[in-house]
Tab-separated table of C-alpha atoms in Angstrom:
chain	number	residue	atom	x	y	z
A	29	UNK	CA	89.715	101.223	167.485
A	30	UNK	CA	88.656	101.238	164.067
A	31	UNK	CA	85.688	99.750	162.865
A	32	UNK	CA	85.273	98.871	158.988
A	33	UNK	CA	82.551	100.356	157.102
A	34	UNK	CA	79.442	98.731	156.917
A	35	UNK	CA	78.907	96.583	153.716
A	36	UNK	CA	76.926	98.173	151.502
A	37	UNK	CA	77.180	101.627	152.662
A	38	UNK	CA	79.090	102.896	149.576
A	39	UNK	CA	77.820	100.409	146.426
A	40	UNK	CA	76.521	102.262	143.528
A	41	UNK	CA	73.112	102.358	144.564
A	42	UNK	CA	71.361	100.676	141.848
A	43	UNK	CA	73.045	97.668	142.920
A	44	UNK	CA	71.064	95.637	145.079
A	45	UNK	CA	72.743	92.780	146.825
A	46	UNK	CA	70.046	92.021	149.547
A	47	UNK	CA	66.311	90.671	149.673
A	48	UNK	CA	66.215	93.572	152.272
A	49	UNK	CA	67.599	96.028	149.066
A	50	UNK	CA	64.985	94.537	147.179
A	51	UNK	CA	62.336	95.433	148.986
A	52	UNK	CA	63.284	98.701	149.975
A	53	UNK	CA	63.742	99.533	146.656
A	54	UNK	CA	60.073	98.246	145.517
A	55	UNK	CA	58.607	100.040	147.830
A	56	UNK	CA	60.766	103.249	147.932
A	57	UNK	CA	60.603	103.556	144.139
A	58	UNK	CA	57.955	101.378	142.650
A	59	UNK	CA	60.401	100.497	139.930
A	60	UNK	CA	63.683	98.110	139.308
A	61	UNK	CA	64.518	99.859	135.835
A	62	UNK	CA	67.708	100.040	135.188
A	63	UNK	CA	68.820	98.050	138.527
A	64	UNK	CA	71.608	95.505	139.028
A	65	UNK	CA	70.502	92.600	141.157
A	66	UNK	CA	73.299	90.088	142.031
A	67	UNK	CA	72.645	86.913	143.859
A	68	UNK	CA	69.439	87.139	145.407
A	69	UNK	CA	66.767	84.367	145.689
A	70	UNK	CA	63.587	85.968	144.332
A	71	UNK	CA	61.752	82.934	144.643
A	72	UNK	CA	59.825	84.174	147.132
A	73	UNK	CA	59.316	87.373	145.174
A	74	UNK	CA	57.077	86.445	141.842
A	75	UNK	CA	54.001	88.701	143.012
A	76	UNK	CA	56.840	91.530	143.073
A	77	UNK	CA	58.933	90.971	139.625
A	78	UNK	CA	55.271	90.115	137.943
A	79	UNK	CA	54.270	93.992	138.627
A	80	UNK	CA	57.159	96.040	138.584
A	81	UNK	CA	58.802	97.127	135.774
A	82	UNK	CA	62.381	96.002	135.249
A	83	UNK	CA	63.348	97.459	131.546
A	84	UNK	CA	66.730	97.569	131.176
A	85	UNK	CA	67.573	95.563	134.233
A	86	UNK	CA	70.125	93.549	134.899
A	87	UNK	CA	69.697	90.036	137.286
A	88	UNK	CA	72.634	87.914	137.867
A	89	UNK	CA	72.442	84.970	139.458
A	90	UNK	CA	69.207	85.646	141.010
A	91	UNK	CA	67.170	82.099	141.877
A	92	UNK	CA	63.703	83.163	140.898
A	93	UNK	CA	60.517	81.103	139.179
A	94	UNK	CA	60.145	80.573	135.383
A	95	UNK	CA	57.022	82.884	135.207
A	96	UNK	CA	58.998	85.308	136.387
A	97	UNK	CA	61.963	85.138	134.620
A	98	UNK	CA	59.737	85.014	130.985
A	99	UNK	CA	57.955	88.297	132.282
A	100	UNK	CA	61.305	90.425	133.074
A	101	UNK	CA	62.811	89.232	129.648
A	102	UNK	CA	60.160	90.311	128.058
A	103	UNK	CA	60.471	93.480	129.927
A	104	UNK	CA	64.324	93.784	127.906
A	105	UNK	CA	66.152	92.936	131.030
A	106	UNK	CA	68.915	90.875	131.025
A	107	UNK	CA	68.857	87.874	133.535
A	108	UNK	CA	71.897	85.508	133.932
A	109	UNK	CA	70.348	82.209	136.089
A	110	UNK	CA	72.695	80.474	138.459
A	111	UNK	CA	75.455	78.265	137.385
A	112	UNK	CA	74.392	74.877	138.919
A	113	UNK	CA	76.497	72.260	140.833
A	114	UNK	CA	78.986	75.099	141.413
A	115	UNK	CA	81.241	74.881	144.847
A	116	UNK	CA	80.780	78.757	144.694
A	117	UNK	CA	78.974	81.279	143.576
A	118	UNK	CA	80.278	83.816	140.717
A	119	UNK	CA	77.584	86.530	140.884
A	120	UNK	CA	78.332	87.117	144.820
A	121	UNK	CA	77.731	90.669	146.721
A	122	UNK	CA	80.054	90.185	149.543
A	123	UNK	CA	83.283	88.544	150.341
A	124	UNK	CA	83.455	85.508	152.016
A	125	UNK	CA	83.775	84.588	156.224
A	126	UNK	CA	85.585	82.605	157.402
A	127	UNK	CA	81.969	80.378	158.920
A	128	UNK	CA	80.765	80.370	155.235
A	129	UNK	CA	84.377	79.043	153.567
A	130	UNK	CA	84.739	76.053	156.746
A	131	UNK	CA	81.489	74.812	156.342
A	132	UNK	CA	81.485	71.743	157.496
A	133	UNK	CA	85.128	71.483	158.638
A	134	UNK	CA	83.544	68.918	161.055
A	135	UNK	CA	83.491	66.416	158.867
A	136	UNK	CA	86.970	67.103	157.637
A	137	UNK	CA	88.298	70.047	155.737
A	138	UNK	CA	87.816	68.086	152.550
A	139	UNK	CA	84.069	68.796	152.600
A	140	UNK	CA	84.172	72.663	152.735
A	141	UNK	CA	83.547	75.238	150.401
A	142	UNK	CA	87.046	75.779	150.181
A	143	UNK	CA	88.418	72.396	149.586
A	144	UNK	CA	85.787	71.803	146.896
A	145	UNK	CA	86.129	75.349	145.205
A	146	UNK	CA	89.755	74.116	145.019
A	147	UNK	CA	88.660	71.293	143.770
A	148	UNK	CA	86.982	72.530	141.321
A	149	UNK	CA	89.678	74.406	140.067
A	150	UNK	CA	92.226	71.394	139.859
A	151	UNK	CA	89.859	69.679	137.930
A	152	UNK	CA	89.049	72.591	135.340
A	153	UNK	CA	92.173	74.675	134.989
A	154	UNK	CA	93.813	72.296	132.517
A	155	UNK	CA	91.466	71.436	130.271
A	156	UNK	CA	91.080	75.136	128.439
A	157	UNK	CA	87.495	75.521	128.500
A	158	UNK	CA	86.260	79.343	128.327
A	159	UNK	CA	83.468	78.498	130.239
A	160	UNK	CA	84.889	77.691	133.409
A	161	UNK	CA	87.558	80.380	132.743
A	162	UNK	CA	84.270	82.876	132.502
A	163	UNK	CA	83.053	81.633	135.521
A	164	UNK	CA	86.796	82.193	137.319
A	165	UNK	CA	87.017	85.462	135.971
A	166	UNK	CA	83.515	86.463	136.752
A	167	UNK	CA	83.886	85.407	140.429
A	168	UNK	CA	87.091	87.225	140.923
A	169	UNK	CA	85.707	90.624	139.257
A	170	UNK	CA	82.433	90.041	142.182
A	171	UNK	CA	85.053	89.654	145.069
A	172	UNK	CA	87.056	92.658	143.965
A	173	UNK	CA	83.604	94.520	143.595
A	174	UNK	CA	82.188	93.559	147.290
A	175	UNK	CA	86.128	94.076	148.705
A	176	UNK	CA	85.931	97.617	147.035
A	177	UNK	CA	82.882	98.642	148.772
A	178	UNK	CA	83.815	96.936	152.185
A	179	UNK	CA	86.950	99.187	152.881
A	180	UNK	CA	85.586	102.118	151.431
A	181	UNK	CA	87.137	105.236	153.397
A	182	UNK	CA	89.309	102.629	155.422
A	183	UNK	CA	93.203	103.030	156.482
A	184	UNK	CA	94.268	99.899	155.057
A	185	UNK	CA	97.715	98.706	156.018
A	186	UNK	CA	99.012	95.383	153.967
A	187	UNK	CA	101.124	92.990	155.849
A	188	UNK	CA	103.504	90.614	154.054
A	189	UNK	CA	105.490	87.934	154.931
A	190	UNK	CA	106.208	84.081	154.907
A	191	UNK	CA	103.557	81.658	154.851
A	192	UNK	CA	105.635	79.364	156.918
A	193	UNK	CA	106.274	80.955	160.169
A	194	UNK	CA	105.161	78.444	162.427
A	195	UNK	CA	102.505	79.015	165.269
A	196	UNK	CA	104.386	78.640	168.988
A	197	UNK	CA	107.620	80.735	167.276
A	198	UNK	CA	108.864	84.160	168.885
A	199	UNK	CA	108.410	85.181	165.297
A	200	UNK	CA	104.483	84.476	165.101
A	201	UNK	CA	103.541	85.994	168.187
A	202	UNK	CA	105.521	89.207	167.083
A	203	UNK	CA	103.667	89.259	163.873
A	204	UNK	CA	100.597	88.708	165.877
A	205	UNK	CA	101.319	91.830	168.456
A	206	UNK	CA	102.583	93.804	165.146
A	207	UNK	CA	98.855	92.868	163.907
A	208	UNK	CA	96.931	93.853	167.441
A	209	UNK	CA	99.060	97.104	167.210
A	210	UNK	CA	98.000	98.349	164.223
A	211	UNK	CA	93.922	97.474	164.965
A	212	UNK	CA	94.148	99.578	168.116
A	213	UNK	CA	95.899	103.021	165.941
A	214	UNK	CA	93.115	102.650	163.742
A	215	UNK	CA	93.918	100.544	161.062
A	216	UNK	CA	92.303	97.954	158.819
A	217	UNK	CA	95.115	94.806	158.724
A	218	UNK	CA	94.912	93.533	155.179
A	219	UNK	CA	96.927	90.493	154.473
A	220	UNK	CA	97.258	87.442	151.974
A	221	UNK	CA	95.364	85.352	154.082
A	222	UNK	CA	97.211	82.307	154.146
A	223	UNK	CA	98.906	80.710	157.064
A	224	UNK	CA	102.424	81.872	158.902
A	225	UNK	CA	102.805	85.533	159.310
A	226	UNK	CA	99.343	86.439	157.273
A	227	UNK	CA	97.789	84.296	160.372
A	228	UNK	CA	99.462	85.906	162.784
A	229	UNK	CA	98.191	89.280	161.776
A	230	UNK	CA	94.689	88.457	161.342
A	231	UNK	CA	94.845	86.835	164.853
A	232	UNK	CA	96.658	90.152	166.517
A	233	UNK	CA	94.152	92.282	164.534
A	234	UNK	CA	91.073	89.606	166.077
A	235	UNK	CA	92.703	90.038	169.771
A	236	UNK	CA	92.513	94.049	169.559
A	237	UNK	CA	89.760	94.227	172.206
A	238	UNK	CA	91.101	92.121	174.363
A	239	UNK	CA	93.740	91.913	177.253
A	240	UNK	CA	96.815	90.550	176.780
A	241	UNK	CA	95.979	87.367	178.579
A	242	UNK	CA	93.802	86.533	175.563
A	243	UNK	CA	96.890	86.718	173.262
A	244	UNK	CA	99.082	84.783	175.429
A	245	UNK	CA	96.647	82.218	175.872
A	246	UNK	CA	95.408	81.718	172.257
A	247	UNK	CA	99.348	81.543	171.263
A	248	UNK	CA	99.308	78.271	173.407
A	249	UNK	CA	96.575	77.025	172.300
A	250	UNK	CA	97.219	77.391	168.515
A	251	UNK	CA	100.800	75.961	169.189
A	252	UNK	CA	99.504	72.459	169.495
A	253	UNK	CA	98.470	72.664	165.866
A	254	UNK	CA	101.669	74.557	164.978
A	255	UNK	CA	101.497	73.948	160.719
A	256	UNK	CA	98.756	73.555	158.332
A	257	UNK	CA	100.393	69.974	157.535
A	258	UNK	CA	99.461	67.346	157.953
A	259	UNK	CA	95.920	68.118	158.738
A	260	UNK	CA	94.399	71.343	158.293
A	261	UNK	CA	91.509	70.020	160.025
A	262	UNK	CA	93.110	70.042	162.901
A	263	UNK	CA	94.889	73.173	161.904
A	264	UNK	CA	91.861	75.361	161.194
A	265	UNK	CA	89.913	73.823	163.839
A	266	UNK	CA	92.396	75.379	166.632
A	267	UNK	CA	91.562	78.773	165.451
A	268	UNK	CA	87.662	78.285	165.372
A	269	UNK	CA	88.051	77.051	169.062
A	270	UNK	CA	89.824	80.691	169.967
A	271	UNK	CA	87.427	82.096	167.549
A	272	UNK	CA	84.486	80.821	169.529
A	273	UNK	CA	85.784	81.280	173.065
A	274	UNK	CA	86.634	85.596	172.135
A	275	UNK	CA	83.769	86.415	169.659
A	276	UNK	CA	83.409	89.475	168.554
A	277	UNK	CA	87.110	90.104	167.836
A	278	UNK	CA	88.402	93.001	166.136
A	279	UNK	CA	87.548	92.971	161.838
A	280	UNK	CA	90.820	92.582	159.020
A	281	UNK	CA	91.018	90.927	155.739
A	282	UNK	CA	92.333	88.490	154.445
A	283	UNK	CA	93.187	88.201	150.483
A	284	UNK	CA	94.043	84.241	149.743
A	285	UNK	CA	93.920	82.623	146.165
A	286	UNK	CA	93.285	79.051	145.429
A	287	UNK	CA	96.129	79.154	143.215
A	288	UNK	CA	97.919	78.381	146.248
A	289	UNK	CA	95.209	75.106	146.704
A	290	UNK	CA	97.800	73.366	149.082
A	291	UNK	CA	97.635	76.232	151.503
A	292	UNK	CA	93.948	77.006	153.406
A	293	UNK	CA	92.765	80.384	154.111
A	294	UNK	CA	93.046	81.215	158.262
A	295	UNK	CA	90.132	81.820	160.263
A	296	UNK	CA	91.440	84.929	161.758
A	297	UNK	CA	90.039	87.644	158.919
A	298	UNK	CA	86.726	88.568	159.801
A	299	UNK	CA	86.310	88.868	155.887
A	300	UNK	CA	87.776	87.051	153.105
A	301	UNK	CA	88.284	87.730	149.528
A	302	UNK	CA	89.583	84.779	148.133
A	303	UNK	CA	90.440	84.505	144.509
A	304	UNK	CA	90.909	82.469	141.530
A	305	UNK	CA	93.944	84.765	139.758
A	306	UNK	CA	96.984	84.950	141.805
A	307	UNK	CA	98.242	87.950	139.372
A	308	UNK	CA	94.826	89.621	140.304
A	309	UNK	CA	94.875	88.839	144.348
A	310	UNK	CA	98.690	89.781	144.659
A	311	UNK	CA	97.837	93.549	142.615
A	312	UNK	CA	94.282	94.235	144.363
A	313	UNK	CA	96.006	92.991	147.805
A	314	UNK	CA	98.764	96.070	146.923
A	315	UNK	CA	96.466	98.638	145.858
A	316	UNK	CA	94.076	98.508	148.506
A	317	UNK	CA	96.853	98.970	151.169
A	318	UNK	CA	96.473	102.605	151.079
A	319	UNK	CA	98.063	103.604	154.504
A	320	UNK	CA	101.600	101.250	153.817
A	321	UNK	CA	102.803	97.990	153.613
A	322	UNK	CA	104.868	96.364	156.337
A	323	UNK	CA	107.309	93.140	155.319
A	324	UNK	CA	108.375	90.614	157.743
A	325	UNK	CA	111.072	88.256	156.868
A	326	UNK	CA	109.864	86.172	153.842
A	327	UNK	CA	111.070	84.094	150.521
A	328	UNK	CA	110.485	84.888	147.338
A	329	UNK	CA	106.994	85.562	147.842
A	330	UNK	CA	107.811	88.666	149.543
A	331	UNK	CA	110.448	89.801	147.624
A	332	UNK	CA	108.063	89.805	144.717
A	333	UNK	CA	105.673	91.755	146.798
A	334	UNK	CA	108.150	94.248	148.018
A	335	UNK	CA	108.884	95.234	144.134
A	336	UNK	CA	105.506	95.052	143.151
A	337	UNK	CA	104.707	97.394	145.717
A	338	UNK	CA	107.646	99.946	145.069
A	339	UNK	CA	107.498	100.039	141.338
A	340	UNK	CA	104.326	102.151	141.421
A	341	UNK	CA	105.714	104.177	144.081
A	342	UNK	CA	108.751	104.952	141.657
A	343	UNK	CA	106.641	105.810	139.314
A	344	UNK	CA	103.643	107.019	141.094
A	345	UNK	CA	101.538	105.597	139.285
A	346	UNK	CA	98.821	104.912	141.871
A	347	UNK	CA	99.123	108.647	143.135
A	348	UNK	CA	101.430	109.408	146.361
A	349	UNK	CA	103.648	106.840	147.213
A	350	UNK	CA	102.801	105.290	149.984
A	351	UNK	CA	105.085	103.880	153.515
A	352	UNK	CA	106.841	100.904	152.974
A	353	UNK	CA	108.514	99.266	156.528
A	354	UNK	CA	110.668	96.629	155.889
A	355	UNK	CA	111.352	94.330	159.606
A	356	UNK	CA	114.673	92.723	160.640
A	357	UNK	CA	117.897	94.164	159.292
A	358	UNK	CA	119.715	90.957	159.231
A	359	UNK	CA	117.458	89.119	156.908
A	360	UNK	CA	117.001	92.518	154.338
A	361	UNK	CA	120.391	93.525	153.648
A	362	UNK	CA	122.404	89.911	154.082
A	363	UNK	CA	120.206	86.971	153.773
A	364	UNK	CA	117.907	88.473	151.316
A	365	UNK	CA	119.330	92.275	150.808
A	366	UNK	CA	116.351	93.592	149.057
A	367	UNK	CA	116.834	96.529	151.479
A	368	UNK	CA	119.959	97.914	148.855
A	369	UNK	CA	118.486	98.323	145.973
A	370	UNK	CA	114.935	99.726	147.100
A	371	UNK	CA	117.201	102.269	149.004
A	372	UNK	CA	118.833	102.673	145.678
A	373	UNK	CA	115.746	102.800	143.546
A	374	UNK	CA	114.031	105.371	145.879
A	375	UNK	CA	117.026	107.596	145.969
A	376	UNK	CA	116.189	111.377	145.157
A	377	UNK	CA	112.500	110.522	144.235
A	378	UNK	CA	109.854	111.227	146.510
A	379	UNK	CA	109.456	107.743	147.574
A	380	UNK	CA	112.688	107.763	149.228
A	381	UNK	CA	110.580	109.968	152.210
A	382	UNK	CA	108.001	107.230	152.595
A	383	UNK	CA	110.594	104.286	152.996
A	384	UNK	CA	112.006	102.405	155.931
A	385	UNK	CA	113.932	99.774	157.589
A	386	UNK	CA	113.469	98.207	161.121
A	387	UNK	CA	115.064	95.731	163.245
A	388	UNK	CA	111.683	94.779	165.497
A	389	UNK	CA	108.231	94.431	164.667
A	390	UNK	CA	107.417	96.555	167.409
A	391	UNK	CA	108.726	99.372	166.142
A	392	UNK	CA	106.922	98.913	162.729
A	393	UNK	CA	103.528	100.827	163.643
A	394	UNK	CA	105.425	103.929	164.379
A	395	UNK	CA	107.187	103.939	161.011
A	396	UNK	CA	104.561	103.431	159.607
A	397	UNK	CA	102.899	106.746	160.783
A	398	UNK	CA	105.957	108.627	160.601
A	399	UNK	CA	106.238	107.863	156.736
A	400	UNK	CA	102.769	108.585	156.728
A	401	UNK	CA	103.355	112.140	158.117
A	402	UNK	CA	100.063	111.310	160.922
């Protein structure tokens, strides 16, 4: 069983993300010249910033006193203060959990982080202003940062498919065993992050370490809230109950966007890297499945995905192409016959190798490494 990297192990190390960082690096090298510090409260730290030299420093969105901030200006670094009254925060070092985005789901999902970031975004999308654009854009480019250095030297393996495969279907639990599978050969599940089939995933990927018994039962349990309408209280609150009764399940991503406002995040991911750009989520979500993508049955959110994905394997543009398992027959040559024309695209180019269709999920992992050549 795989375990992800630990955060922080491969950041450029003048970034410092941490208090602990900070303090290492103050008394490890008696200087913070030239350093990037992103959101840390220094406020505790004005003896330190007062007698250390920070020339050419950068801090952004560090909380620290006035004193302080006059002497490290005057030093020529560069400090950007926090935004305030912001439902998030743009200068962040690490993605999200799923604790820190359902804060307070207690009190209803409309008073979490989530809900209000999307909030937030409703409010300011419209009205043009390059400020809160900055801000968007900032965030996202922090999340792609911290997502960067938390699968560093991970097998990553995407999974795609509807967001509205309902909990308590055949179909969910098969994307949920499809999702356990792949944690226990050893890799990362990365998925959009959004209800249906991205749920199911994350959940199989949370139940790795467990027995089967654990699957079974948290598929009942979740089937009493089967859709994220019409309460995703209730809805998210099912999965922190599984959440809390198997802790220490095993770690995947999830990639949402608030884009999609309507639809919440799952709880499943052990890390999330939510985003502002769709355009930006959908690409990074792509890129950073390195080991293959598998596609269950989906709409035309999938279908885009699917081509997204193989058009840089035609042209290998990203390097090697990389495995592509489509699941279910039926649905990806009749319903929806993708399947054709990426067998048609792929035809005498190398991608054509690293290609495949499947009628059952559970055959999936083992295409997967047989495209992969492990």
């Amino acid at each position: 069983m795989q375990t992800m990297p630990a955060h922080a192990a491969h950041h450029d190390d003048r970034e410092i993300e941490t208090l602990e960082e900070f303090d290492a690096t103050v008394s490890a090298r008696g200087t913070l010249a030239g350093y990037r510090v992103q959101a840390v409260d220094l406020t505790d730290r004005t003896r330190e910033l007062l007698s250390t030299d920070t020339a050419a420093a950068v801090f952004l969105g560090c909380a620290m006193r006035e004193e302080a901030a006059a002497k490290i200006r005057a030093d020529g670094a560069l400090v950007f203060p926090p935004v305030p009254d912001l439902p998030f925060d743009p200068y962040r070092g690490v993605v999200y959990s799923p604790d820190e985005l359902f804060t307070s789901l207690a009190d209803g999902y409309e008073a979490t982080p989530d809900a209000r970031a999307y909030a937030w975004f409703q409010r300011t999308k419209a009205d043009g202003d390059i400020y809160a654009s900055m801000l968007r854009a900032v965030h996202d480019d922090s999340v792609s940062d911290a997502l960067d250095e938390l699968l560093s030297g991970a097998r990553v393996v995407g999974v795609m498919g509807g967001h509205a495969m309902a909990r308590g279907t055949e179909e969910y639990a098969g994307a949920a065993r499809l999702g356990r599978e792949l944690a226990r050969a050893g890799f990362t599940v990365a998925t959009g992050g959004g209800p249906g089939a991205m749920e199911a995933a994350n959940l199989g990927a949370h139940a790795a370490p467990f027995d089967d018994e654990m699957l079974t039962e948290s598929l009942e349990l979740l089937a009493k809230a089967p859709h994220f309408t019409p309460s995703i209280t209730q809805w998210a609150s099912a999965a922190f109950e599984i959440r809390t009764r198997w802790p220490q399940g095993g770690r995947s991503v999830g990639i949402p966007t608030w884009f999609y406002g309507h639809e919440p995040p799952n709880a499943f991911a052990s890390h999330i890297a939510k985003y502002f750009a769709n355009a930006t989520r959908e690409d990074g979500l792509l890129a950073r499945s390195t080991a293959g993508v598998v596609f269950l049955p989906g709409a035309a959110g999938t279908v885009q995905e699917i081509f997204d994905n193989a058009t840089p394997n035609y042209y290998e543009s990203r390097g090697e192409p990389t495995p592509m398992v489509l699941v279910n027959r039926t649905h990806w040559t009749e319903e929806l016959p993708t399947w054709p024309l990426l067998r048609s695209l792929a035809r005498g180019r190398s991608m054509e190798e690293r290609i495949a269709l499947v009628e059952r999920i559970e055959e999936a992992p083992e295409a997967l490494k047989r495209l992969g050549g492990q």
